[in-house]
mmCIF file of C-alpha atoms in Angstrom:
data_model
loop_
_atom_site.group_PDB
_atom_site.id
_atom_site.type_symbol
_atom_site.label_atom_id
_atom_site.label_comp_id
_atom_site.label_asym_id
_atom_site.label_seq_id
_atom_site.Cartn_x
_atom_site.Cartn_y
_atom_site.Cartn_z
ATOM 1 C CA MET V 1 27.033 27.801 -8.274
ATOM 2 C CA THR V 2 23.741 27.223 -10.057
ATOM 3 C CA PRO V 3 22.675 23.588 -10.598
ATOM 4 C CA LEU V 4 21.988 22.326 -14.114
ATOM 5 C CA LEU V 5 19.984 19.387 -12.805
ATOM 6 C CA GLY V 6 16.291 20.176 -13.195
ATOM 7 C CA LYS V 7 16.629 22.617 -16.080
ATOM 8 C CA THR V 8 14.386 22.000 -19.080
ATOM 9 C CA LEU V 9 15.598 21.605 -22.640
ATOM 10 C CA GLU V 10 14.405 25.116 -23.493
ATOM 11 C CA GLU V 11 16.285 26.545 -20.519
ATOM 12 C CA LEU V 12 19.442 24.679 -21.459
ATOM 13 C CA GLN V 13 19.190 25.891 -25.062
ATOM 14 C CA ALA V 14 18.824 29.474 -23.838
ATOM 15 C CA LEU V 15 21.811 28.940 -21.548
ATOM 16 C CA ALA V 16 23.899 27.687 -24.459
ATOM 17 C CA GLU V 17 23.133 30.879 -26.386
ATOM 18 C CA GLU V 18 24.100 32.971 -23.352
ATOM 19 C CA LEU V 19 27.459 31.214 -23.426
ATOM 20 C CA GLY V 20 27.921 32.092 -27.092
ATOM 21 C CA GLN V 21 27.099 28.571 -28.307
ATOM 22 C CA LYS V 22 24.560 27.191 -30.768
ATOM 23 C CA ARG V 23 21.192 26.074 -29.372
ATOM 24 C CA PHE V 24 21.951 22.412 -30.114
ATOM 25 C CA VAL V 25 24.568 22.550 -27.351
ATOM 26 C CA GLY V 26 21.650 22.799 -24.930
ATOM 27 C CA LYS V 27 20.387 19.454 -26.195
ATOM 28 C CA GLN V 28 23.849 17.987 -25.751
ATOM 29 C CA ILE V 29 23.893 19.175 -22.137
ATOM 30 C CA ALA V 30 20.444 17.641 -21.568
ATOM 31 C CA ASN V 31 21.725 14.340 -22.920
ATOM 32 C CA TRP V 32 24.733 14.416 -20.597
ATOM 33 C CA LEU V 33 22.477 15.127 -17.623
ATOM 34 C CA TYR V 34 19.452 12.925 -18.154
ATOM 35 C CA SER V 35 20.784 10.065 -20.254
ATOM 36 C CA LYS V 36 24.411 9.760 -19.197
ATOM 37 C CA HIS V 37 24.141 11.122 -15.630
ATOM 38 C CA VAL V 38 27.490 12.858 -15.518
ATOM 39 C CA THR V 39 28.604 14.283 -12.181
ATOM 40 C CA ALA V 40 30.729 17.172 -13.476
ATOM 41 C CA VAL V 41 30.618 19.660 -16.345
ATOM 42 C CA GLU V 42 34.126 18.571 -17.346
ATOM 43 C CA ALA V 43 32.725 15.153 -18.305
ATOM 44 C CA MET V 44 30.618 16.673 -21.135
ATOM 45 C CA THR V 45 33.319 15.859 -23.645
ATOM 46 C CA ASN V 46 31.470 16.705 -26.869
ATOM 47 C CA LEU V 47 31.245 20.326 -25.740
ATOM 48 C CA SER V 48 34.204 22.474 -26.741
ATOM 49 C CA ALA V 49 36.802 23.237 -24.081
ATOM 50 C CA MET V 50 35.699 26.884 -24.173
ATOM 51 C CA ALA V 51 32.030 25.964 -23.710
ATOM 52 C CA ARG V 52 32.847 23.717 -20.754
ATOM 53 C CA GLN V 53 35.019 26.387 -19.197
ATOM 54 C CA ARG V 54 32.308 29.036 -19.477
ATOM 55 C CA LEU V 55 29.634 26.642 -18.239
ATOM 56 C CA ALA V 56 31.684 25.498 -15.243
ATOM 57 C CA ALA V 57 32.402 29.092 -14.242
ATOM 58 C CA SER V 58 28.809 29.583 -13.084
ATOM 59 C CA TYR V 59 27.124 26.188 -13.159
ATOM 60 C CA GLU V 60 27.505 22.726 -11.691
ATOM 61 C CA VAL V 61 25.611 19.504 -12.314
ATOM 62 C CA GLY V 62 24.017 19.825 -8.876
ATOM 63 C CA CYS V 63 24.186 16.196 -7.776
ATOM 64 C CA SER V 64 25.466 14.804 -4.512
ATOM 65 C CA ALA V 65 25.710 11.236 -3.264
ATOM 66 C CA PRO V 66 23.795 10.064 -0.182
ATOM 67 C CA VAL V 67 25.615 10.778 3.058
ATOM 68 C CA GLU V 68 24.203 7.733 4.810
ATOM 69 C CA ALA V 69 22.424 4.453 4.020
ATOM 70 C CA MET V 70 20.489 2.145 6.338
ATOM 71 C CA ARG V 71 19.562 -1.346 5.147
ATOM 72 C CA SER V 72 16.561 -3.308 6.342
ATOM 73 C CA VAL V 73 16.410 -7.060 6.758
ATOM 74 C CA ASP V 74 13.775 -7.074 3.980
ATOM 75 C CA GLY V 75 16.096 -5.386 1.439
ATOM 76 C CA THR V 76 14.683 -1.876 1.786
ATOM 77 C CA VAL V 77 17.316 0.865 1.891
ATOM 78 C CA LYS V 78 16.812 4.290 3.475
ATOM 79 C CA TYR V 79 19.118 7.006 2.156
ATOM 80 C CA LEU V 80 19.959 10.300 3.811
ATOM 81 C CA TYR V 81 20.725 13.207 1.467
ATOM 82 C CA ARG V 82 22.002 16.662 2.263
ATOM 83 C CA THR V 83 20.190 19.355 0.314
ATOM 84 C CA SER V 84 21.645 22.358 -1.488
ATOM 85 C CA GLN V 85 20.564 24.517 1.490
ATOM 86 C CA GLY V 86 22.348 22.265 3.970
ATOM 87 C CA HIS V 87 19.281 20.481 5.343
ATOM 88 C CA TYR V 88 18.629 16.733 5.295
ATOM 89 C CA ILE V 89 16.002 14.550 3.658
ATOM 90 C CA GLU V 90 15.333 10.830 3.501
ATOM 91 C CA SER V 91 14.426 8.638 0.526
ATOM 92 C CA VAL V 92 13.496 4.970 0.569
ATOM 93 C CA TYR V 93 14.445 2.392 -2.059
ATOM 94 C CA ILE V 94 12.074 -0.605 -2.061
ATOM 95 C CA PRO V 95 13.029 -3.630 -4.206
ATOM 96 C CA ASP V 96 10.250 -6.140 -4.838
ATOM 97 C CA GLY V 97 11.010 -8.860 -7.369
ATOM 98 C CA LYS V 98 11.088 -7.290 -10.819
ATOM 99 C CA ARG V 99 9.835 -3.975 -9.426
ATOM 100 C CA ALA V 100 11.880 -1.370 -7.617
ATOM 101 C CA THR V 101 10.230 1.736 -6.188
ATOM 102 C CA LEU V 102 11.803 4.888 -4.817
ATOM 103 C CA CYS V 103 9.863 6.927 -2.275
ATOM 104 C CA VAL V 104 11.085 10.513 -2.690
ATOM 105 C CA SER V 105 10.686 13.608 -0.532
ATOM 106 C CA SER V 106 9.458 17.006 -1.696
ATOM 107 C CA GLN V 107 10.097 19.134 1.413
ATOM 108 C CA VAL V 108 12.348 19.263 4.442
ATOM 109 C CA GLY V 109 9.782 18.419 7.093
ATOM 110 C CA CYS V 110 6.096 19.147 6.502
ATOM 111 C CA LYS V 111 3.468 21.781 7.342
ATOM 112 C CA MET V 112 0.488 19.434 7.422
ATOM 113 C CA GLY V 113 0.947 18.277 11.015
ATOM 114 C CA CYS V 114 -0.746 14.871 10.712
ATOM 115 C CA ALA V 115 -0.823 13.430 14.223
ATOM 116 C CA PHE V 116 0.360 9.963 13.189
ATOM 117 C CA CYS V 117 3.361 11.030 11.093
ATOM 118 C CA MET V 118 6.947 11.520 12.257
ATOM 119 C CA THR V 119 7.619 14.021 9.472
ATOM 120 C CA GLY V 120 4.637 16.070 10.634
ATOM 121 C CA ARG V 121 6.101 16.160 14.137
ATOM 122 C CA GLN V 122 9.346 17.486 12.710
ATOM 123 C CA GLY V 123 7.619 20.612 11.443
ATOM 124 C CA PHE V 124 8.507 22.473 8.258
ATOM 125 C CA ASN V 125 12.016 23.654 7.410
ATOM 126 C CA SER V 126 12.174 24.417 3.694
ATOM 127 C CA GLN V 127 11.050 23.540 0.201
ATOM 128 C CA LEU V 128 13.175 21.247 -1.920
ATOM 129 C CA SER V 129 14.456 22.684 -5.183
ATOM 130 C CA VAL V 130 13.934 20.789 -8.429
ATOM 131 C CA SER V 131 17.562 19.658 -8.298
ATOM 132 C CA ASP V 132 17.135 18.441 -4.698
ATOM 133 C CA ILE V 133 14.085 16.403 -5.714
ATOM 134 C CA LEU V 134 15.746 14.917 -8.785
ATOM 135 C CA ASN V 135 19.029 14.263 -6.998
ATOM 136 C CA GLN V 136 17.291 11.586 -4.944
ATOM 137 C CA ILE V 137 16.937 9.671 -8.221
ATOM 138 C CA TYR V 138 20.022 10.955 -10.047
ATOM 139 C CA SER V 139 22.444 9.942 -7.277
ATOM 140 C CA LEU V 140 20.662 6.787 -6.149
ATOM 141 C CA PRO V 141 23.112 3.848 -6.254
ATOM 142 C CA GLU V 142 20.310 1.605 -7.597
ATOM 143 C CA ARG V 143 19.042 4.223 -10.079
ATOM 144 C CA ASP V 144 19.164 1.955 -13.110
ATOM 145 C CA THR V 145 16.926 -0.655 -11.461
ATOM 146 C CA LEU V 146 14.045 1.734 -10.743
ATOM 147 C CA THR V 147 10.640 0.947 -12.218
ATOM 148 C CA ASN V 148 8.551 3.422 -10.212
ATOM 149 C CA VAL V 149 8.806 6.640 -8.226
ATOM 150 C CA VAL V 150 6.301 7.703 -5.586
ATOM 151 C CA PHE V 151 6.178 11.183 -4.063
ATOM 152 C CA MET V 152 5.274 9.842 -0.635
ATOM 153 C CA GLY V 153 8.355 10.734 1.370
ATOM 154 C CA GLN V 154 8.833 13.780 3.567
ATOM 155 C CA GLY V 155 6.578 16.736 2.829
ATOM 156 C CA GLU V 156 3.314 17.527 1.046
ATOM 157 C CA PRO V 157 3.965 17.513 -2.728
ATOM 158 C CA PHE V 158 1.112 19.921 -3.508
ATOM 159 C CA ASP V 159 2.646 22.443 -1.098
ATOM 160 C CA ASN V 160 5.699 22.523 -3.383
ATOM 161 C CA LEU V 161 3.835 21.892 -6.606
ATOM 162 C CA ASP V 162 5.885 24.117 -8.922
ATOM 163 C CA ASN V 163 9.029 22.128 -8.231
ATOM 164 C CA VAL V 164 7.279 18.759 -8.112
ATOM 165 C CA LEU V 165 5.722 19.366 -11.543
ATOM 166 C CA ARG V 166 9.057 20.502 -12.965
ATOM 167 C CA ALA V 167 10.693 17.353 -11.591
ATOM 168 C CA THR V 168 8.032 15.059 -13.066
ATOM 169 C CA SER V 169 8.358 16.929 -16.362
ATOM 170 C CA VAL V 170 12.066 16.086 -16.486
ATOM 171 C CA LEU V 171 11.280 12.467 -15.673
ATOM 172 C CA THR V 172 8.695 12.129 -18.457
ATOM 173 C CA ALA V 173 10.060 14.387 -21.224
ATOM 174 C CA GLU V 174 11.632 12.973 -24.376
ATOM 175 C CA TRP V 175 14.726 15.089 -23.701
ATOM 176 C CA GLY V 176 14.722 13.911 -20.070
ATOM 177 C CA TYR V 177 14.340 10.460 -18.557
ATOM 178 C CA LYS V 178 11.653 9.423 -21.076
ATOM 179 C CA TRP V 179 9.569 7.731 -18.385
ATOM 180 C CA SER V 180 5.884 7.051 -18.812
ATOM 181 C CA PRO V 181 3.892 9.187 -16.326
ATOM 182 C CA LYS V 182 2.255 5.902 -15.269
ATOM 183 C CA ARG V 183 5.504 5.057 -13.480
ATOM 184 C CA ILE V 184 5.065 8.041 -11.151
ATOM 185 C CA THR V 185 2.576 8.540 -8.324
ATOM 186 C CA VAL V 186 2.132 11.830 -6.472
ATOM 187 C CA SER V 187 0.498 11.794 -3.047
ATOM 188 C CA THR V 188 -1.445 14.574 -1.324
ATOM 189 C CA VAL V 189 -3.626 15.155 1.721
ATOM 190 C CA GLY V 190 -5.879 17.110 -0.654
ATOM 191 C CA LEU V 191 -4.741 20.723 -0.955
ATOM 192 C CA ALA V 192 -7.237 22.890 -2.832
ATOM 193 C CA LYS V 193 -4.591 25.111 -4.362
ATOM 194 C CA GLY V 194 -2.869 22.217 -6.070
ATOM 195 C CA LEU V 195 -5.475 19.612 -6.957
ATOM 196 C CA GLN V 196 -6.967 21.131 -10.106
ATOM 197 C CA ARG V 197 -3.593 22.255 -11.371
ATOM 198 C CA PHE V 198 -2.117 18.785 -10.917
ATOM 199 C CA LEU V 199 -5.028 17.228 -12.778
ATOM 200 C CA ARG V 200 -4.573 19.686 -15.666
ATOM 201 C CA GLU V 201 -0.806 19.742 -15.960
ATOM 202 C CA SER V 202 0.220 16.176 -15.156
ATOM 203 C CA GLN V 203 -0.698 12.671 -16.249
ATOM 204 C CA CYS V 204 0.964 10.997 -13.279
ATOM 205 C CA HIS V 205 -1.056 8.817 -10.931
ATOM 206 C CA LEU V 206 -2.690 10.473 -7.929
ATOM 207 C CA ALA V 207 -2.839 9.104 -4.377
ATOM 208 C CA VAL V 208 -4.963 10.869 -1.750
ATOM 209 C CA SER V 209 -4.086 10.419 1.925
ATOM 210 C CA LEU V 210 -7.563 9.740 3.317
ATOM 211 C CA HIS V 211 -7.170 7.792 6.586
ATOM 212 C CA HIS V 212 -10.689 8.575 7.851
ATOM 213 C CA PRO V 213 -13.963 8.807 5.902
ATOM 214 C CA ILE V 214 -15.767 11.081 8.386
ATOM 215 C CA PRO V 215 -14.650 14.740 8.060
ATOM 216 C CA SER V 216 -15.059 15.735 11.714
ATOM 217 C CA ASP V 217 -12.987 12.770 12.893
ATOM 218 C CA ARG V 218 -10.449 13.187 10.096
ATOM 219 C CA ALA V 219 -9.877 16.779 11.239
ATOM 220 C CA THR V 220 -8.701 15.590 14.668
ATOM 221 C CA MET V 221 -5.955 13.565 12.987
ATOM 222 C CA MET V 222 -5.239 15.694 9.919
ATOM 223 C CA PRO V 223 -5.435 19.493 10.301
ATOM 224 C CA ALA V 224 -5.552 19.889 6.508
ATOM 225 C CA GLU V 225 -9.154 18.650 6.660
ATOM 226 C CA ARG V 226 -10.172 22.036 8.071
ATOM 227 C CA ALA V 227 -8.781 23.836 5.013
ATOM 228 C CA MET V 228 -10.272 21.464 2.431
ATOM 229 C CA SER V 229 -12.688 18.747 3.490
ATOM 230 C CA ILE V 230 -12.205 15.261 2.108
ATOM 231 C CA GLU V 231 -15.796 15.493 0.854
ATOM 232 C CA HIS V 232 -14.803 18.531 -1.212
ATOM 233 C CA VAL V 233 -11.732 16.711 -2.500
ATOM 234 C CA VAL V 234 -13.919 13.804 -3.627
ATOM 235 C CA ARG V 235 -16.363 16.156 -5.385
ATOM 236 C CA GLU V 236 -13.468 17.757 -7.253
ATOM 237 C CA LEU V 237 -12.263 14.326 -8.344
ATOM 238 C CA GLU V 238 -15.772 13.282 -9.421
ATOM 239 C CA ASP V 239 -15.760 16.237 -11.835
ATOM 240 C CA TYR V 240 -12.601 14.884 -13.497
ATOM 241 C CA GLU V 241 -13.924 12.519 -16.147
ATOM 242 C CA PRO V 242 -11.061 9.935 -16.125
ATOM 243 C CA PHE V 243 -11.714 9.257 -12.434
ATOM 244 C CA ARG V 244 -15.504 9.041 -12.689
ATOM 245 C CA LYS V 245 -16.874 5.543 -12.215
ATOM 246 C CA ARG V 246 -17.815 3.859 -15.464
ATOM 247 C CA ARG V 247 -20.653 1.438 -16.012
ATOM 248 C CA ARG V 248 -18.795 -1.724 -16.821
ATOM 249 C CA GLY V 249 -18.196 -5.229 -15.622
ATOM 250 C CA MET V 250 -15.171 -4.510 -13.479
ATOM 251 C CA VAL V 251 -15.519 -1.861 -10.798
ATOM 252 C CA GLY V 252 -13.555 0.153 -8.305
ATOM 253 C CA GLY V 253 -10.196 0.346 -10.061
ATOM 254 C CA ALA V 254 -9.882 -3.379 -10.795
ATOM 255 C CA ASP V 255 -9.470 -2.719 -14.518
ATOM 256 C CA MET V 256 -7.443 0.478 -14.590
ATOM 257 C CA SER V 257 -4.271 -0.735 -16.299
ATOM 258 C CA GLY V 258 -3.152 1.590 -19.054
ATOM 259 C CA GLN V 259 -4.924 4.665 -17.707
ATOM 260 C CA ARG V 260 -4.314 7.252 -15.053
ATOM 261 C CA ARG V 261 -4.910 5.747 -11.629
ATOM 262 C CA LEU V 262 -6.569 7.238 -8.570
ATOM 263 C CA SER V 263 -5.940 5.651 -5.198
ATOM 264 C CA PHE V 264 -6.727 6.471 -1.593
ATOM 265 C CA GLU V 265 -4.283 5.713 1.206
ATOM 266 C CA TYR V 266 -5.913 4.500 4.416
ATOM 267 C CA ILE V 267 -3.890 3.784 7.556
ATOM 268 C CA VAL V 268 -5.976 1.485 9.749
ATOM 269 C CA PHE V 269 -6.085 2.495 13.428
ATOM 270 C CA LYS V 270 -7.551 0.364 16.194
ATOM 271 C CA ASN V 271 -10.938 1.669 17.378
ATOM 272 C CA LEU V 272 -10.606 4.838 15.299
ATOM 273 C CA ASN V 273 -11.377 3.989 11.682
ATOM 274 C CA ASP V 274 -11.597 0.186 11.518
ATOM 275 C CA SER V 275 -15.284 -0.579 12.192
ATOM 276 C CA ARG V 276 -18.057 -1.712 9.862
ATOM 277 C CA GLN V 277 -19.516 1.800 10.149
ATOM 278 C CA HIS V 278 -16.256 3.302 8.924
ATOM 279 C CA ALA V 279 -16.151 0.860 6.028
ATOM 280 C CA ASP V 280 -19.710 1.810 5.048
ATOM 281 C CA ALA V 281 -18.838 5.508 5.259
ATOM 282 C CA LEU V 282 -15.842 4.873 3.009
ATOM 283 C CA LEU V 283 -18.037 3.074 0.482
ATOM 284 C CA ARG V 284 -20.492 5.989 0.422
ATOM 285 C CA LEU V 285 -17.717 8.583 0.117
ATOM 286 C CA LEU V 286 -16.038 6.911 -2.871
ATOM 287 C CA ALA V 287 -19.158 5.490 -4.543
ATOM 288 C CA ASN V 288 -18.836 7.577 -7.719
ATOM 289 C CA LEU V 289 -15.091 7.240 -8.250
ATOM 290 C CA ASP V 290 -13.151 4.699 -10.271
ATOM 291 C CA CYS V 291 -10.449 4.161 -7.682
ATOM 292 C CA ARG V 292 -8.723 1.771 -5.365
ATOM 293 C CA VAL V 293 -8.001 1.866 -1.649
ATOM 294 C CA ASN V 294 -4.623 0.903 -0.213
ATOM 295 C CA LEU V 295 -4.842 -0.184 3.396
ATOM 296 C CA ILE V 296 -1.681 0.565 5.378
ATOM 297 C CA ARG V 297 -0.593 -0.833 8.703
ATOM 298 C CA PHE V 298 0.082 1.814 11.336
ATOM 299 C CA HIS V 299 3.705 1.902 12.415
ATOM 300 C CA GLU V 300 3.872 3.111 15.978
ATOM 301 C CA ILE V 301 5.901 6.203 16.767
ATOM 302 C CA PRO V 302 7.183 7.284 20.211
ATOM 303 C CA GLY V 303 4.547 8.994 22.338
ATOM 304 C CA SER V 304 1.740 8.319 19.890
ATOM 305 C CA PRO V 305 -1.773 7.554 21.233
ATOM 306 C CA PHE V 306 -2.609 5.535 18.134
ATOM 307 C CA CYS V 307 -2.503 1.766 17.783
ATOM 308 C CA GLY V 308 -2.585 -0.452 14.746
ATOM 309 C CA VAL V 309 -4.831 -3.453 14.153
ATOM 310 C CA ASP V 310 -3.945 -7.116 13.824
ATOM 311 C CA ASP V 311 -3.723 -8.937 10.497
ATOM 312 C CA GLU V 312 -7.143 -10.527 10.912
ATOM 313 C CA SER V 313 -8.788 -7.131 11.289
ATOM 314 C CA MET V 314 -6.943 -5.798 8.224
ATOM 315 C CA LEU V 315 -8.126 -8.736 6.140
ATOM 316 C CA ARG V 316 -11.684 -8.417 7.390
ATOM 317 C CA PHE V 317 -11.773 -4.693 6.558
ATOM 318 C CA ARG V 318 -10.296 -5.305 3.096
ATOM 319 C CA ASP V 319 -12.665 -8.161 2.299
ATOM 320 C CA TYR V 320 -15.725 -6.170 3.321
ATOM 321 C CA LEU V 321 -14.776 -3.271 1.032
ATOM 322 C CA THR V 322 -13.932 -5.586 -1.863
ATOM 323 C CA GLN V 323 -17.174 -7.540 -1.501
ATOM 324 C CA HIS V 324 -19.070 -4.261 -1.765
ATOM 325 C CA GLY V 325 -17.374 -3.209 -5.004
ATOM 326 C CA LEU V 326 -14.438 -1.105 -3.799
ATOM 327 C CA PHE V 327 -11.159 -2.553 -5.036
ATOM 328 C CA THR V 328 -8.929 -2.709 -1.947
ATOM 329 C CA THR V 329 -5.420 -3.964 -1.261
ATOM 330 C CA ILE V 330 -3.204 -4.215 1.809
ATOM 331 C CA ARG V 331 0.141 -2.551 1.253
ATOM 332 C CA ALA V 332 3.094 -4.629 2.368
ATOM 333 C CA SER V 333 4.984 -3.042 5.239
ATOM 334 C CA ARG V 334 8.645 -2.539 4.339
ATOM 335 C CA GLY V 335 11.642 -1.186 6.197
ATOM 336 C CA GLN V 336 10.032 -0.830 9.602
ATOM 337 C CA ASP V 337 13.218 -1.913 11.401
ATOM 338 C CA ILE V 338 15.100 1.097 9.969
ATOM 339 C CA TYR V 339 12.240 3.588 10.382
ATOM 340 C CA ALA V 340 11.666 3.647 6.632
ATOM 341 C CA ALA V 341 8.022 2.539 6.615
ATOM 342 C CA CYS V 342 5.041 4.808 5.989
ATOM 343 C CA GLY V 343 4.887 7.697 8.445
ATOM 344 C CA LEU V 344 8.307 7.098 9.991
ATOM 345 C CA LEU V 345 10.561 9.380 7.937
ATOM 346 C CA THR V 346 12.182 12.225 9.854
ATOM 347 C CA THR V 347 15.436 14.167 9.771
ATOM 348 C CA ALA V 348 14.743 16.039 13.008
ATOM 349 C CA ARG V 349 17.840 14.522 14.620
ATOM 350 C CA GLN V 350 20.146 15.622 11.803
ATOM 351 C CA GLU V 351 18.584 19.098 11.775
ATOM 352 C CA ALA V 352 19.082 19.432 15.543
ATOM 353 C CA GLU V 353 22.694 18.288 15.307
ATOM 354 C CA GLN V 354 23.306 20.742 12.507
ATOM 355 C CA LYS V 355 21.928 23.653 14.569
ATOM 356 C CA GLU V 356 23.967 22.585 17.610
ATOM 357 C CA GLU V 357 27.129 22.412 15.526
ATOM 358 C CA ALA V 358 26.446 25.863 14.067
ATOM 359 C CA SER V 359 25.866 27.376 17.530
ATOM 360 C CA MET V 360 29.118 25.905 18.820
ATOM 361 C CA LYS V 361 31.008 27.508 15.945
ATOM 362 C CA ALA V 362 29.359 30.903 16.495
#
């Protein structure tokens, strides 16, 4: 069965005509999907019985509830979803006062191989379809409380950019979820093939996974550096006028409300990227960009050679950057007790169990 979830209004209108219906039926289907969140074609009651019968013969909504939920002491919830191909992905719901953010995945596993990331250790299994991406929102129990979505879960969004852009289009379209693109942030390690296209075709916020300001050292932690240097990424961003630093009273992203935001994610590792020299290199690298830096605590993973820094070191690093004109924050660590924090998402166990079960049946 083909999922309806993720189809555009134009595609749904064309589908209606294929079923012998008027084009406006496509708009009705879009309303049932993206405004009313039905779970079955039969629930689309303003379609004729014949239209529903023909639609249900080949199509389904394409949604499925989480198969597992883990709740943190801090209120964070990690959900496990099964994809249309039978794989598993994790999403993280993060409530914070009046804000509620969902961290969504774009791939099963990841090709980037970052040394400090559990998903990278899992390796790559498959791309998520548009319906698989959107289902993480569509079937979320807390869906109606969401204020923001961040593509910072499993996978590299720019390595599945077609489907990520289609998903964000559904979220922001008038016929879709009607969200402002400012409620959505897409993260990347800096893939050349996707950066310019994302800047052209989307108005969502951009977050670059930086983690080290010196290219040679970054390459030892992040293999993607060898394909596209962080210095090249920064030059590409400097050529994009909305991200170019402006001559004004407030600097470094401190006055970016209401416009597209650029941020850099920076996990702080003890004795690797936490010195004054690293801070100065970061200041030089980002000197011409109107951006902010989000410092992230490292969450240790089994067998990892990396170590995080203490709170005093985090504050000292942040204050030095801020004092020198680079707007910097420390991201609150959430869901660490359920392996939901940054860098800890993995479905390797579920994938292994699935393969073992399949081999036993063979």
